Coordinates of C-alpha atoms in Angstrom, one line a residue:
Chain B
M1014 CA -12.1 -37.9 19.7
E1015 CA -14.5 -35.3 18.8
I1016 CA -14.9 -33.7 15.6
I1017 CA -15.7 -30.2 15.1
T1018 CA -16.9 -28.3 12.4
S1019 CA -17.7 -24.9 13.4
I1020 CA -14.9 -22.4 14.2
K1021 CA -16.8 -20.4 17.5
Q1022 CA -17.3 -23.6 18.9
L1023 CA -13.8 -25.0 18.2
Q1024 CA -12.1 -20.7 19.6
H1025 CA -14.0 -21.5 22.6
K1026 CA -13.1 -24.3 23.7
S1027 CA -9.2 -23.9 22.6
I1028 CA -9.9 -20.7 25.5
S1029 CA -11.2 -22.7 28.2
W1030 CA -8.2 -25.7 27.7
I1031 CA -5.8 -22.6 28.1
R1032 CA -7.8 -21.1 30.9
Q1033 CA -7.0 -24.6 32.6
G1034 CA -3.2 -24.3 31.8
K1035 CA -3.5 -26.9 28.9
S1036 CA -0.7 -27.2 26.5
I1037 CA -2.2 -27.8 22.4
G1038 CA -0.2 -29.3 20.4
F1039 CA -1.4 -28.9 16.5
V1040 CA -1.0 -30.7 13.7
P1041 CA -2.3 -29.2 10.0
T1042 CA -2.9 -31.0 7.2
M1043 CA -4.8 -31.5 3.9
G1044 CA -6.4 -34.5 4.8
Y1045 CA -5.3 -38.2 3.4
L1046 CA -3.6 -39.0 6.5
H1047 CA -0.4 -41.3 6.0
E1048 CA 2.7 -42.3 8.1
G1049 CA 4.0 -39.1 7.6
H1050 CA 1.1 -37.4 9.5
E1051 CA 1.1 -40.4 12.0
A1052 CA 4.7 -39.4 13.3
L1053 CA 3.6 -35.4 13.5
M1054 CA 0.7 -36.4 15.6
K1055 CA 2.7 -38.7 17.7
K1056 CA 4.7 -36.7 18.6
A1057 CA 2.5 -34.0 19.2
R1058 CA 0.7 -36.5 21.6
Q1059 CA 4.2 -37.6 23.6
E1060 CA 4.0 -33.2 24.0
N1061 CA 1.1 -32.1 25.1
D1062 CA -2.1 -32.4 26.9
I1063 CA -4.7 -31.8 24.0
V1064 CA -4.1 -33.4 20.2
I1065 CA -5.7 -31.1 17.3
L1066 CA -5.7 -32.5 13.5
S1067 CA -7.0 -30.1 11.0
I1068 CA -8.3 -30.7 7.8
F1069 CA -8.6 -28.3 5.3
V1070 CA -7.6 -28.5 2.2
N1071 CA -7.0 -24.8 1.4
P1072 CA -8.3 -23.7 -1.7
L1073 CA -5.8 -20.3 -1.6
Q1074 CA -2.9 -22.5 -1.6
F1075 CA -3.7 -24.4 -5.0
G1076 CA -2.9 -22.9 -8.0
E1077 CA -5.0 -22.3 -11.0
N1078 CA -3.9 -24.8 -12.9
E1079 CA -3.3 -27.0 -9.8
D1080 CA -4.8 -30.5 -8.5
L1081 CA -7.9 -28.8 -6.1
D1082 CA -10.6 -31.0 -7.3
S1083 CA -7.9 -34.2 -7.3
Y1084 CA -6.1 -33.6 -4.2
P1085 CA -7.8 -37.4 -2.2
R1086 CA -10.0 -37.6 0.1
D1087 CA -10.9 -39.5 2.2
E1088 CA -13.2 -39.0 5.7
E1089 CA -13.4 -42.3 6.8
H1090 CA -9.8 -43.0 6.8
D1091 CA -8.9 -39.9 8.7
R1092 CA -11.1 -40.7 11.7
K1093 CA -9.4 -43.9 12.1
V1094 CA -5.6 -42.3 12.1
A1095 CA -6.5 -40.1 14.2
E1096 CA -8.4 -42.0 16.8
E1097 CA -5.5 -44.6 17.0
N1098 CA -3.4 -41.6 17.2
E1099 CA -5.4 -40.3 20.1
V1100 CA -6.1 -37.5 18.9
D1101 CA -9.1 -35.3 20.8
V1102 CA -10.3 -32.7 18.1
I1103 CA -10.4 -33.3 14.1
F1104 CA -11.1 -29.7 13.5
F1105 CA -13.1 -30.1 9.9
P1106 CA -14.0 -26.7 8.7
S1107 CA -16.2 -26.2 5.4
V1108 CA -14.6 -23.7 2.5
D1109 CA -17.4 -20.9 3.1
S1110 CA -16.3 -20.9 7.0
M1111 CA -12.9 -20.5 6.8
Y1112 CA -13.9 -17.9 3.4
P1113 CA -17.2 -17.0 4.2
K1114 CA -16.5 -13.7 2.1
R1115 CA -13.7 -12.0 -0.7
L1116 CA -10.7 -10.8 2.4
S1117 CA -10.0 -7.8 2.7
L1118 CA -6.4 -8.1 3.9
E1119 CA -3.7 -10.2 1.9
L1120 CA -0.4 -11.5 3.8
S1121 CA 2.4 -12.3 1.6
V1122 CA 5.6 -14.1 1.7
V1123 CA 8.0 -11.7 0.5
R1124 CA 11.6 -13.7 1.8
R1125 CA 12.3 -17.5 1.4
A1126 CA 9.5 -18.1 -1.1
D1127 CA 10.7 -17.2 -4.4
V1128 CA 12.3 -20.0 -4.9
L1129 CA 12.3 -24.1 -4.6
C1130 CA 8.6 -24.9 -4.8
G1131 CA 7.6 -21.0 -4.3
K1132 CA 8.9 -20.4 -7.7
S1133 CA 6.6 -22.7 -9.5
R1134 CA 4.3 -22.3 -7.4
P1135 CA 3.5 -18.3 -7.6
G1136 CA 1.2 -17.5 -4.9
H1137 CA 1.2 -21.2 -2.7
F1138 CA 3.4 -20.0 0.3
D1139 CA 0.9 -16.5 0.4
G1140 CA -1.9 -19.2 0.4
V1141 CA -0.2 -21.3 3.2
V1142 CA 0.7 -18.6 5.6
T1143 CA -3.1 -17.2 5.4
V1144 CA -4.8 -20.2 6.3
L1145 CA -2.3 -20.8 9.5
A1146 CA -2.7 -17.4 10.5
K1147 CA -6.7 -18.1 10.5
L1148 CA -6.1 -21.2 12.2
F1149 CA -3.3 -20.4 14.4
N1150 CA -6.3 -16.9 16.1
I1151 CA -9.2 -20.2 16.1
I1152 CA -6.5 -22.5 18.0
H1153 CA -3.6 -20.5 20.0
P1154 CA -1.6 -23.9 19.6
T1155 CA 1.7 -24.4 22.3
R1156 CA 3.1 -26.2 19.6
V1157 CA 2.6 -26.6 16.1
Y1158 CA 4.2 -29.7 13.9
F1159 CA 5.3 -30.0 10.4
G1160 CA 7.3 -32.4 8.1
M1161 CA 10.7 -32.0 7.2
K1162 CA 9.4 -33.2 3.7
D1163 CA 8.3 -29.6 3.4
A1164 CA 11.3 -28.2 4.8
Q1165 CA 10.5 -24.8 2.2
Q1166 CA 6.5 -24.9 4.4
I1167 CA 8.8 -25.2 8.0
A1168 CA 11.2 -22.2 6.3
V1169 CA 8.0 -20.7 5.6
V1170 CA 6.2 -21.2 9.1
D1171 CA 9.2 -20.2 10.8
A1172 CA 9.3 -16.5 9.4
L1173 CA 5.5 -16.1 10.0
I1174 CA 6.0 -16.8 13.6
E1175 CA 9.0 -15.3 13.9
D1176 CA 7.4 -12.0 12.1
F1177 CA 4.0 -12.0 13.6
N1178 CA 5.2 -12.8 17.4
Y1179 CA 2.7 -15.8 17.7
P1180 CA 3.9 -17.3 21.1
I1181 CA 3.9 -20.7 19.1
D1182 CA 7.3 -23.1 19.6
L1183 CA 7.5 -24.6 15.8
V1184 CA 8.3 -28.5 15.9
A1185 CA 10.2 -29.9 12.4
V1186 CA 9.8 -33.6 12.8
P1187 CA 11.6 -36.0 10.0
T1188 CA 10.3 -37.6 6.9
V1189 CA 8.7 -40.4 7.0
R1190 CA 9.7 -42.7 3.9
E1191 CA 8.5 -46.5 1.9
E1192 CA 10.9 -49.5 2.3
D1193 CA 12.2 -48.2 -0.6
G1194 CA 12.9 -44.7 0.2
L1195 CA 10.5 -42.8 -1.0
A1196 CA 8.6 -39.9 0.8
K1197 CA 5.0 -40.4 2.3
S1198 CA 2.8 -38.3 0.4
S1199 CA -0.7 -38.3 0.2
R1200 CA -0.1 -37.9 -3.4
N1201 CA 1.4 -40.6 -4.2
V1202 CA -1.4 -42.6 -4.7
N1203 CA -1.4 -40.8 -8.3
L1204 CA 1.4 -42.4 -9.4
F1205 CA 1.4 -44.8 -12.2
D1206 CA 2.8 -47.9 -11.2
Q1207 CA 6.0 -47.6 -13.8
E1208 CA 6.0 -44.1 -11.8
R1209 CA 6.1 -45.7 -8.9
V1210 CA 8.9 -47.6 -10.0
G1211 CA 10.8 -44.5 -10.3
A1212 CA 9.8 -42.4 -8.1
P1213 CA 12.4 -44.2 -5.1
S1214 CA 15.3 -42.3 -7.5
I1215 CA 14.1 -39.2 -5.7
H1216 CA 15.7 -40.5 -2.6
Q1217 CA 18.8 -41.6 -4.0
A1218 CA 19.9 -38.6 -5.7
L1219 CA 19.7 -37.0 -2.4
Q1220 CA 21.9 -38.8 -1.3
Y1221 CA 24.4 -39.2 -3.9
G1222 CA 24.4 -35.6 -3.8
R1223 CA 24.8 -35.6 0.3
Q1224 CA 27.8 -38.4 -1.1
L1225 CA 29.7 -36.6 -2.8
V1226 CA 29.9 -33.8 -0.4
E1227 CA 30.7 -36.2 1.9
N1228 CA 33.6 -37.2 -0.7
G1229 CA 35.0 -33.2 -1.0
E1230 CA 32.7 -31.7 -3.9
K1231 CA 32.0 -27.6 -2.5
S1232 CA 30.8 -26.5 -6.6
K1233 CA 26.7 -26.3 -6.0
S1234 CA 26.7 -26.4 -9.9
E1235 CA 29.1 -29.4 -10.2
L1236 CA 26.6 -31.3 -7.7
I1237 CA 23.2 -30.6 -9.2
K1238 CA 24.6 -31.3 -12.7
K1239 CA 26.1 -35.3 -11.4
V1240 CA 22.6 -35.0 -9.2
R1241 CA 20.3 -33.8 -12.2
Q1242 CA 22.3 -36.7 -13.9
F1243 CA 21.1 -39.2 -11.4
L1244 CA 17.8 -38.3 -11.5
E1245 CA 17.0 -38.1 -15.8
N1246 CA 18.7 -41.6 -15.5
K1247 CA 16.5 -43.3 -13.4
S1248 CA 13.3 -41.2 -12.0
H1249 CA 10.1 -41.6 -15.1
G1250 CA 9.3 -38.3 -14.3
N1251 CA 10.1 -34.4 -15.4
I1252 CA 12.5 -32.6 -13.3
D1253 CA 10.4 -29.3 -11.9
Y1254 CA 13.6 -28.3 -10.2
I1255 CA 17.1 -29.6 -8.1
E1256 CA 17.9 -26.8 -5.7
L1257 CA 21.1 -26.0 -3.2
L1258 CA 20.5 -23.1 -1.1
A1259 CA 21.3 -22.3 2.6
Y1260 CA 19.3 -23.3 5.4
P1261 CA 16.3 -22.5 6.7
K1262 CA 17.2 -18.8 5.0
L1263 CA 17.0 -20.4 1.9
E1264 CA 19.8 -18.1 0.6
L1265 CA 21.3 -18.4 -2.7
I1266 CA 25.0 -20.1 -2.5
E1267 CA 27.8 -21.0 -4.8
F1268 CA 30.0 -22.7 -2.4
I1269 CA 28.6 -25.0 -0.1
D1270 CA 30.4 -24.2 3.0
Q1271 CA 27.6 -24.0 5.7
Q1272 CA 23.7 -25.9 6.7
V1273 CA 22.5 -26.4 3.4
I1274 CA 19.2 -28.0 1.5
L1275 CA 19.4 -30.6 -1.2
A1276 CA 16.5 -30.2 -2.5
V1277 CA 14.1 -31.6 -5.8
A1278 CA 10.7 -31.4 -7.1
V1279 CA 9.5 -34.0 -10.1
Y1280 CA 6.7 -33.7 -12.0
Y1281 CA 5.1 -37.8 -13.2
Q1282 CA 1.6 -37.5 -14.6
K1283 CA -0.9 -37.1 -12.5
A1284 CA 1.0 -36.2 -9.1
R1285 CA 4.6 -34.1 -8.7
L1286 CA 6.7 -35.4 -5.6
I1287 CA 9.0 -33.3 -3.6
D1288 CA 11.6 -34.3 -0.9
N1289 CA 15.1 -33.1 0.3
V1290 CA 18.0 -33.6 2.6
V1291 CA 19.5 -31.1 4.8
F1292 CA 23.0 -31.3 5.4
N1293 CA 26.3 -29.6 6.5
E1294 CA 29.5 -28.8 4.6
K1295 CA 30.9 -31.9 5.0
G1296 CA 28.2 -33.8 3.5
D1297 CA 27.0 -34.6 7.7
K1298 CA 22.8 -35.4 7.3
T1299 CA 21.6 -33.2 9.5
L1300 CA 17.7 -33.3 8.7
G1301 CA 15.8 -34.3 6.5
Chain N
M1181 CA 1.4 0.0 37.5
E1182 CA 4.0 -2.0 35.5
I1183 CA 5.8 -0.6 32.7
I1184 CA 6.8 -3.6 30.2
T1185 CA 9.2 -3.3 26.9
S1186 CA 9.7 -6.6 26.7
I1187 CA 7.9 -9.0 24.1
K1188 CA 8.3 -11.4 25.4
Q1189 CA 7.8 -10.7 28.7
L1190 CA 4.5 -9.3 28.2
Q1191 CA 3.5 -12.6 26.3
H1192 CA 3.7 -14.4 29.7
K1193 CA 1.8 -12.0 31.6
S1194 CA -1.0 -12.1 29.0
I1195 CA -1.0 -15.5 29.1
S1196 CA -1.0 -16.3 32.9
W1197 CA -3.7 -13.3 32.8
I1198 CA -5.9 -15.6 30.3
R1199 CA -5.0 -19.3 32.6
Q1200 CA -6.8 -17.2 35.2
G1201 CA -9.8 -16.7 33.4
K1202 CA -9.0 -12.4 33.3
S1203 CA -10.8 -10.5 30.5
I1204 CA -7.7 -7.8 28.7
G1205 CA -8.7 -4.6 27.4
F1206 CA -6.4 -3.2 24.9
V1207 CA -5.2 0.6 23.9
P1208 CA -2.9 0.4 21.0
T1209 CA -1.7 3.8 21.1
M1210 CA 1.7 6.4 19.5
G1211 CA 1.9 8.0 22.7
Y1212 CA 1.2 11.5 23.5
L1213 CA -2.0 10.9 25.0
H1214 CA -4.7 13.7 25.6
E1215 CA -8.4 12.9 25.8
G1216 CA -9.4 10.9 23.4
H1217 CA -6.9 8.4 24.7
E1218 CA -8.4 9.4 27.9
A1219 CA -12.3 8.2 27.0
L1220 CA -10.4 4.8 25.1
M1221 CA -8.6 4.0 28.8
K1222 CA -11.9 5.2 30.9
K1223 CA -14.0 2.2 28.3
A1224 CA -11.0 -0.7 29.3
R1225 CA -11.1 0.3 32.5
Q1226 CA -14.9 -0.3 33.2
E1227 CA -14.9 -3.1 30.6
N1228 CA -12.2 -5.0 31.9
D1229 CA -9.7 -7.2 34.7
I1230 CA -7.3 -6.0 32.8
V1231 CA -6.0 -3.1 30.7
I1232 CA -2.6 -2.3 29.0
L1233 CA -2.0 0.3 27.1
S1234 CA 0.8 0.1 24.6
I1235 CA 2.7 3.0 23.5
F1236 CA 5.1 2.5 19.8
V1237 CA 5.0 5.2 17.2
N1238 CA 5.4 2.6 14.4
P1239 CA 7.7 3.1 12.3
L1240 CA 5.8 0.9 9.2
Q1241 CA 2.7 3.3 9.0
F1242 CA 4.1 6.2 8.4
G1243 CA 5.3 7.4 4.0
E1244 CA 8.5 8.3 3.2
N1245 CA 7.6 12.5 3.9
E1246 CA 5.2 12.0 6.6
D1247 CA 5.9 13.1 10.1
L1248 CA 7.9 10.1 12.0
D1249 CA 10.5 12.2 13.1
S1250 CA 8.3 15.4 14.7
Y1251 CA 5.7 13.1 15.7
P1252 CA 5.6 14.5 19.4
R1253 CA 6.2 12.5 22.1
D1254 CA 6.4 12.9 26.1
E1255 CA 6.9 9.9 27.9
E1256 CA 6.5 11.7 31.8
H1257 CA 3.2 13.1 30.6
D1258 CA 1.9 9.3 29.2
R1259 CA 3.1 7.7 32.5
K1260 CA 0.9 10.1 34.5
V1261 CA -2.1 10.3 32.4
A1262 CA -2.3 6.3 32.3
E1263 CA -1.8 5.6 35.9
E1264 CA -4.2 8.0 36.7
N1265 CA -6.5 6.0 34.3
E1266 CA -6.0 3.0 35.9
V1267 CA -4.3 1.7 33.8
D1268 CA -2.4 -1.8 35.2
V1269 CA 1.0 -2.0 31.8
I1270 CA 1.9 0.5 29.5
F1271 CA 4.1 -1.7 26.6
F1272 CA 6.4 0.7 25.6
P1273 CA 8.6 -1.4 23.3
S1274 CA 12.1 0.3 21.4
V1275 CA 11.1 -0.1 17.6
D1276 CA 14.3 -2.9 17.3
S1277 CA 12.6 -5.0 19.3
M1278 CA 9.2 -5.3 17.5
Y1279 CA 11.3 -5.3 13.7
P1280 CA 15.0 -6.8 14.2
K1281 CA 15.6 -7.6 11.4
R1282 CA 13.5 -7.0 7.7
L1283 CA 10.1 -9.0 7.3
S1284 CA 10.0 -11.9 5.7
L1285 CA 6.3 -11.1 4.9
E1286 CA 3.8 -8.9 3.9
L1287 CA -0.1 -8.2 5.3
S1288 CA -1.1 -5.8 3.2
V1289 CA -5.4 -4.1 3.3
V1290 CA -7.0 -4.7 -0.7
R1291 CA -10.0 -3.8 -0.2
R1292 CA -11.7 -0.5 2.0
A1293 CA -7.5 1.3 2.4
D1294 CA -8.0 3.1 -1.1
V1295 CA -10.1 6.3 0.0
L1296 CA -10.0 8.4 2.5
C1297 CA -6.6 8.5 4.4
G1298 CA -5.1 5.6 2.3
K1299 CA -5.0 7.2 -0.5
S1300 CA -2.7 9.9 0.1
R1301 CA -1.4 7.6 2.5
P1302 CA 0.0 4.7 0.2
G1303 CA 1.0 1.5 2.8
H1304 CA 0.0 3.5 6.0
F1305 CA -2.7 1.0 6.7
D1306 CA -0.4 -2.0 5.5
G1307 CA 2.2 -0.1 8.8
V1308 CA -1.2 -0.3 11.1
V1309 CA -2.4 -3.8 10.5
T1310 CA 1.2 -5.3 10.7
V1311 CA 1.9 -3.6 14.3
L1312 CA -1.8 -4.4 15.6
A1313 CA -1.3 -8.2 14.1
K1314 CA 1.4 -8.1 16.1
L1315 CA 0.3 -6.9 19.2
F1316 CA -2.9 -8.8 19.3
N1317 CA -0.6 -12.2 19.5
I1318 CA 1.7 -10.3 22.2
I1319 CA -0.9 -9.5 24.3
H1320 CA -4.7 -11.4 23.2
P1321 CA -6.5 -9.2 24.2
T1322 CA -10.3 -9.6 25.2
R1323 CA -11.7 -6.4 23.4
V1324 CA -9.2 -3.3 21.6
Y1325 CA -10.2 0.0 21.6
F1326 CA -9.9 2.7 19.6
G1327 CA -11.5 6.4 18.5
M1328 CA -14.1 7.3 16.3
K1329 CA -11.8 9.7 14.8
D1330 CA -9.6 7.0 12.7
A1331 CA -13.4 5.5 11.0
Q1332 CA -11.4 4.5 8.4
Q1333 CA -8.9 2.7 11.1
I1334 CA -11.6 0.8 12.5
A1335 CA -12.9 0.1 9.8
V1336 CA -9.7 -1.1 8.6
V1337 CA -9.0 -3.2 11.9
D1338 CA -12.6 -4.9 12.1
A1339 CA -11.2 -6.4 8.8
L1340 CA -8.4 -7.4 10.4
I1341 CA -10.0 -9.2 12.8
E1342 CA -11.9 -10.7 10.5
D1343 CA -10.6 -12.1 7.9
F1344 CA -7.5 -13.8 10.9
N1345 CA -10.1 -14.9 13.2
Y1346 CA -8.8 -12.6 15.8
P1347 CA -11.2 -13.6 18.9
I1348 CA -11.0 -10.2 19.6
D1349 CA -14.2 -7.8 20.7
L1350 CA -13.5 -4.2 18.8
V1351 CA -14.9 -1.4 20.4
A1352 CA -15.6 2.7 19.1
V1353 CA -15.6 5.4 21.7
P1354 CA -16.8 8.4 20.0
T1355 CA -14.3 11.2 19.1
V1356 CA -13.6 13.1 21.9
R1357 CA -13.9 16.9 21.3
E1358 CA -12.1 20.4 22.5
E1359 CA -14.4 23.2 23.5
D1360 CA -14.9 25.1 19.7
G1361 CA -15.5 21.6 18.3
L1362 CA -12.1 20.5 17.2
A1363 CA -11.6 16.7 17.2
K1364 CA -8.4 15.8 20.1
S1365 CA -5.8 15.1 18.5
S1366 CA -1.9 14.8 19.0
R1367 CA -0.8 16.8 16.0
N1368 CA -3.1 19.8 17.0
V1369 CA 0.2 21.1 19.2
N1370 CA 1.8 21.5 16.3
L1371 CA -0.3 24.0 14.8
F1372 CA 0.1 27.9 13.9
D1373 CA -1.9 30.5 16.4
Q1374 CA -3.9 31.2 13.2
E1375 CA -4.1 27.3 12.0
R1376 CA -5.7 26.7 15.4
V1377 CA -8.3 29.3 15.1
G1378 CA -9.4 28.2 11.8
A1379 CA -9.3 24.5 13.1
P1380 CA -13.3 24.1 14.6
S1381 CA -14.7 24.9 11.2
I1382 CA -13.5 21.0 10.1
H1383 CA -15.7 19.7 12.4
Q1384 CA -18.3 23.3 11.8
A1385 CA -17.8 21.9 8.1
L1386 CA -19.4 18.9 8.8
Q1387 CA -22.3 19.1 10.8
Y1388 CA -22.9 21.5 8.3
G1389 CA -22.8 18.5 5.6
R1390 CA -25.3 16.5 8.3
Q1391 CA -27.7 19.2 8.3
L1392 CA -27.7 19.3 4.6
V1393 CA -29.0 15.7 4.1
E1394 CA -30.5 16.7 7.5
N1395 CA -32.9 19.4 5.1
G1396 CA -33.0 16.8 2.1
E1397 CA -30.2 16.9 0.5
K1398 CA -29.2 13.8 -1.1
S1399 CA -26.7 13.8 -3.9
K1400 CA -23.6 13.6 -2.8
S1401 CA -21.7 15.6 -5.4
E1402 CA -23.9 18.5 -4.4
L1403 CA -22.7 17.9 -0.6
I1404 CA -19.4 18.0 -1.2
K1405 CA -19.3 20.8 -3.2
K1406 CA -21.3 22.7 -0.3
V1407 CA -19.1 21.4 2.3
R1408 CA -15.7 22.6 0.6
Q1409 CA -16.9 25.5 -0.1
F1410 CA -17.1 25.8 3.5
L1411 CA -14.1 24.7 4.1
E1412 CA -11.9 26.4 2.1
N1413 CA -13.5 29.8 3.2
K1414 CA -12.8 29.1 7.1
S1415 CA -10.1 26.2 7.2
H1416 CA -7.3 28.4 7.2
G1417 CA -5.7 24.7 5.3
N1418 CA -5.5 23.1 2.5
I1419 CA -8.2 20.1 1.8
D1420 CA -6.6 17.1 1.0
Y1421 CA -9.8 15.2 0.7
I1422 CA -13.4 15.5 1.7
E1423 CA -15.2 11.8 0.9
L1424 CA -18.6 10.5 1.4
L1425 CA -18.6 6.9 1.6
A1426 CA -21.2 3.8 3.0
Y1427 CA -20.0 3.0 6.4
P1428 CA -18.8 0.3 7.6
K1429 CA -18.0 -1.0 4.0
L1430 CA -16.1 2.3 2.7
E1431 CA -17.9 2.0 -0.6
L1432 CA -18.9 4.6 -3.4
I1433 CA -21.8 6.0 -3.7
E1434 CA -23.9 8.4 -5.8
F1435 CA -27.2 9.7 -3.3
I1436 CA -27.3 9.2 0.0
D1437 CA -29.7 6.0 0.8
Q1438 CA -28.1 4.2 3.7
Q1439 CA -25.4 5.0 6.3
V1440 CA -22.7 7.0 5.9
I1441 CA -19.5 8.5 6.2
L1442 CA -19.0 12.4 5.6
A1443 CA -14.8 12.7 6.2
V1444 CA -12.2 15.5 6.0
A1445 CA -8.4 15.7 6.1
V1446 CA -6.8 19.1 5.8
Y1447 CA -2.7 20.4 5.7
Y1448 CA -1.6 22.3 8.0
Q1449 CA 1.7 23.6 7.6
K1450 CA 3.1 20.7 10.0
A1451 CA 0.2 19.1 10.6
R1452 CA -2.4 17.2 8.3
L1453 CA -6.6 16.7 10.6
I1454 CA -8.8 14.6 10.0
D1455 CA -12.7 14.5 11.6
N1456 CA -15.9 12.3 10.1
V1457 CA -19.0 12.3 11.1
V1458 CA -21.0 8.8 10.6
F1459 CA -25.1 9.8 9.9
N1460 CA -27.6 7.6 8.3
E1461 CA -30.2 8.8 5.3
K1462 CA -32.2 10.7 7.4
G1463 CA -30.0 13.5 8.3
D1464 CA -29.0 11.8 12.2
K1465 CA -25.7 11.5 13.3
T1466 CA -25.2 7.3 14.0
L1467 CA -20.9 7.6 15.2
G1468 CA -18.3 10.2 15.5

């Protein structure tokens, strides 16, 4: 396994792999790798000749009052995890090399971004697509891997690839969970003990919502009201949003007559957790 | 020579050329090819294994009151010119295939775009960089060729390539002119006879401005005043702008103490013509 920090060096390497006819699987991360990331690496390893993992805590996708400085980092651990998962290259660029000066161009997400996490994190997805467009042009991946936990991110990356004709396959990998159902996240370490006890209720609330539909609930507002009651009783956090939208278009609906995403975000004292489930109009889980 | 209209088909072809280790020279145009374009094709032919010419009148870079509908087209002629210049592929996509639905993302130019043509054509360069980002992802060029007549376009494409890490060399080719100095342009055919007689004064005015600096003029405002008088007397058109800026950063300056661009745009009844010259603080022409 090689650790590359230079953009030019990786760019040359990627082009030479492409010239050799090799497929490149790309797993973009912000580091502090957990089993969720491992699932992405394993899938990429199965499907590609070369696997590139990027570790870059992208300042552009953090808001002013967000957790850029407290975002957890552990290079030694990340290197070990990547090596165990047979990653070929860790791309570990500096902020200065990725953003050497103020950008003259701005890439922004004008659809699919004003709901869910985009609502409370203005500019977040602009930062995500900007860094991904850069990484795509550096790495030229055949396939790119994202976890379904960030379902909105997947919808937005899907738009980036489609709108700008990137010849890249987007692979959505199911969310990896703790034994008690809590979705794996780098931010889980920031939970206080009591918060950690309540956090699995996020997943439970989503399952409860899905079951309501399975049992015949068709009204979005009724569903959300019940899921909110469930979460308020159990989560030990402050609900940021509970939303139900058509998926993957992320459009508003009133009645559940198509594939939808039920998504939740909860604020804890030092962390904000998200989770979701995607199901059809019968309540059959389809993704998440 | 092959004419390709399908995005997917060209994308596959380009990737297979890259796999064969071939360099790709890309000449993006809106068609109605003239000697200016031929200079680009010839240069691309010299420097690359494969030459791809795109012909696409990009609606995104035209304003509401601009000449999208009257923009001249002549496919038969273009095909002949491309063939004579040993182009390998003409990429000739439809508007529907390039923009199958409303974009979810927007790419905009926030620096270098609020001067010169950007000032009177809001959104123009956003449209230019959007279609170029798409074309870059379809064609994966080694080198891309632009004429210096659109000096601001070159500055903006330079920013696109740098900000988004495209591994592409930007090649600026000197402006090709008629015998009387008028810069070649697809829009020249829209000039009325009397306008055509006055149009070479645009180039003369730029030369006059450069000579003023050669003769010791250092003040931007003095220079522009004199060039304006010259043009008002001779051009038979309405001056859109006469501007002098640092080049290539396109920043405002008061005194001529570095490389600058002197640029002019003139409105005629059915055309708007642009031209420029780039020179240093001594008045020595360096580009254009």
